[in-house]
Amino acid sequence: SAVISQKPSRDICQRGTSLTIQCQVDSQVTMMFWYRQQPGQSLTLIATANQGSEATYESGFVIDKFPISRPNLTFSTLTVSNMSPEDSSIYLCSVQTEGGHNEQFFGPGTRLTVL
Amino acid sequence: AQKITQTQPGMFVQEKEAVTLDCTYDTSDPSYGLFWYKQPSSGEMIFLIYQGSYDQQNATEGRYSLNFQKARKSANLVISASQLGDSAMYFCAMRVSGFQKLVFGTGTRLLVSP
């Protein structure tokens, strides 16, 4: 398994501001992902964070709104830009371990409320 | 396209009883993996169990077992001897070979009563 930490664990932000969420893993991993879970909903993949190159975004998500950095194999950040109340969600970092069944593990999540 | 369906929005079970949470999936790819996660009210996603499409036996992890019926495209989670701490949302997810992302179902909220 992998131990994943996220900062901040929760935040309350004003409309129009931006928040950067950090994800740290205790071991080097190739695959890191960012998911969003809107209130009462399931998880949706925002993007795959690629080390050394631009992130790969899913349909409906764009780099200008959700810029992602992946400077090394243990760390990534997701920024939620120009926030609106619709961005209120739990944002989860996930990593895929290599070997075994290539399980995916999740960080504790960042609970974001936008006023 | 890949799809996961969880038809039970909520389930109730008494402590110490077993409960089955349903999950059906749809994919035309012969190679895929199925996952179950538990999400308590804190919001974290806890990995429970994995089943590969080519696995001959049903996966088991402690009190969790996966009833994998490939022909029916179902991957039901069985929790034996339920505990109060099992109360949470449970999500079924699938990953298809060649793609790294997980596709999630809508979840089932399990409530364990004393």
Short mmCIF file of C-alpha atoms in Angstrom, two decimals, chain A residues 9-111:
data_model
loop_
_atom_site.label_atom_id
_atom_site.label_comp_id
_atom_site.label_asym_id
_atom_site.label_seq_id
_atom_site.Cartn_x
_atom_site.Cartn_y
_atom_site.Cartn_z
CA SER A 9 -7.73 18.78 4.97
CA ARG A 10 -10.50 21.34 4.60
CA ASP A 11 -10.94 24.98 3.71
CA ILE A 12 -13.61 27.61 3.31
CA CYS A 13 -12.87 30.03 0.49
CA GLN A 14 -14.42 33.09 -1.06
CA ARG A 15 -15.77 33.16 -4.58
CA GLY A 16 -13.18 34.21 -7.15
CA THR A 17 -10.15 33.06 -5.19
CA SER A 18 -7.89 30.07 -5.84
CA LEU A 19 -6.78 27.20 -3.61
CA THR A 20 -3.83 24.87 -4.08
CA ILE A 21 -4.09 21.38 -2.66
CA GLN A 22 -0.96 19.38 -1.99
CA CYS A 23 -0.58 15.60 -2.20
CA GLN A 24 2.44 13.78 -0.78
CA VAL A 25 3.12 10.04 -1.09
CA ASP A 26 5.54 8.07 1.05
CA SER A 27 7.02 6.21 -1.94
CA GLN A 28 7.72 6.88 -5.59
CA VAL A 29 4.75 6.20 -7.82
CA THR A 30 4.31 6.59 -11.54
CA MET A 31 0.58 7.15 -11.62
CA MET A 32 -1.09 9.92 -9.61
CA PHE A 33 -4.63 11.09 -10.09
CA TRP A 34 -6.94 13.84 -8.91
CA TYR A 35 -10.61 13.10 -8.34
CA ARG A 36 -13.55 15.31 -7.41
CA GLN A 37 -16.55 14.26 -5.36
CA GLN A 38 -19.37 16.76 -5.39
CA PRO A 39 -21.82 16.68 -2.47
CA GLY A 40 -23.83 13.47 -2.43
CA GLN A 41 -22.20 12.28 -5.64
CA SER A 42 -19.71 9.67 -6.71
CA LEU A 43 -16.09 10.28 -7.67
CA THR A 44 -15.10 11.74 -11.01
CA LEU A 45 -11.56 11.82 -12.37
CA ILE A 46 -10.28 15.33 -13.03
CA ALA A 47 -6.89 14.46 -14.47
CA THR A 48 -3.87 12.22 -14.39
CA ALA A 49 -0.80 13.99 -13.05
CA ASN A 50 2.18 13.09 -15.21
CA GLN A 51 5.69 13.56 -13.87
CA GLY A 52 7.69 15.86 -16.08
CA SER A 53 4.90 16.66 -18.50
CA GLU A 54 1.51 18.26 -18.65
CA ALA A 55 -1.39 16.59 -16.90
CA THR A 56 -3.94 14.63 -18.91
CA TYR A 57 -7.42 16.04 -18.32
CA GLU A 58 -10.74 14.26 -18.55
CA SER A 59 -13.60 15.60 -20.61
CA GLY A 60 -15.18 18.56 -18.88
CA PHE A 61 -12.05 19.62 -17.01
CA VAL A 62 -9.54 22.17 -18.30
CA ILE A 63 -6.06 23.21 -17.32
CA ASP A 64 -6.97 26.86 -16.79
CA LYS A 65 -9.49 25.90 -14.11
CA PHE A 66 -7.55 23.01 -12.54
CA PRO A 67 -3.82 23.49 -13.10
CA ILE A 68 -1.77 20.54 -11.86
CA SER A 69 1.89 20.22 -11.08
CA ARG A 70 3.90 17.01 -10.66
CA PRO A 71 7.50 17.99 -9.99
CA ASN A 72 8.60 14.50 -8.85
CA LEU A 73 7.38 10.97 -8.24
CA THR A 74 6.12 11.62 -4.70
CA PHE A 75 4.36 14.97 -4.92
CA SER A 76 1.62 16.75 -6.83
CA THR A 77 -0.54 19.83 -6.47
CA LEU A 78 -4.00 20.67 -7.76
CA THR A 79 -5.16 24.27 -7.93
CA VAL A 80 -8.83 25.14 -8.08
CA SER A 81 -8.89 28.53 -9.78
CA ASN A 82 -11.40 31.34 -9.75
CA MET A 83 -13.65 29.36 -7.48
CA SER A 84 -17.43 29.43 -7.45
CA PRO A 85 -19.86 27.69 -5.07
CA GLU A 86 -20.18 24.88 -7.64
CA ASP A 87 -16.56 23.96 -6.88
CA SER A 88 -17.53 22.97 -3.34
CA SER A 89 -16.47 19.32 -3.23
CA ILE A 90 -14.09 16.83 -1.75
CA TYR A 91 -10.90 16.67 -3.80
CA LEU A 92 -9.00 13.42 -3.53
CA CYS A 93 -5.51 12.52 -4.61
CA SER A 94 -4.99 8.90 -5.66
CA VAL A 95 -1.96 6.81 -6.55
CA GLN A 96 -1.61 3.50 -8.29
CA THR A 97 0.93 1.16 -6.81
CA GLU A 98 3.06 -0.98 -9.04
CA GLY A 99 3.19 -4.71 -8.72
CA GLY A 100 0.55 -6.95 -7.27
CA HIS A 101 -2.85 -5.88 -8.51
CA ASN A 102 -1.85 -2.27 -9.16
CA GLU A 103 -4.34 -1.16 -6.56
CA GLN A 104 -5.32 2.49 -6.31
CA PHE A 105 -5.14 4.16 -2.94
CA PHE A 106 -6.58 7.49 -1.95
CA GLY A 107 -5.48 10.31 0.24
CA PRO A 108 -7.71 11.58 3.05
CA GLY A 109 -9.24 14.22 0.80
CA THR A 110 -9.61 18.00 0.95
CA ARG A 111 -13.09 19.22 1.80
#
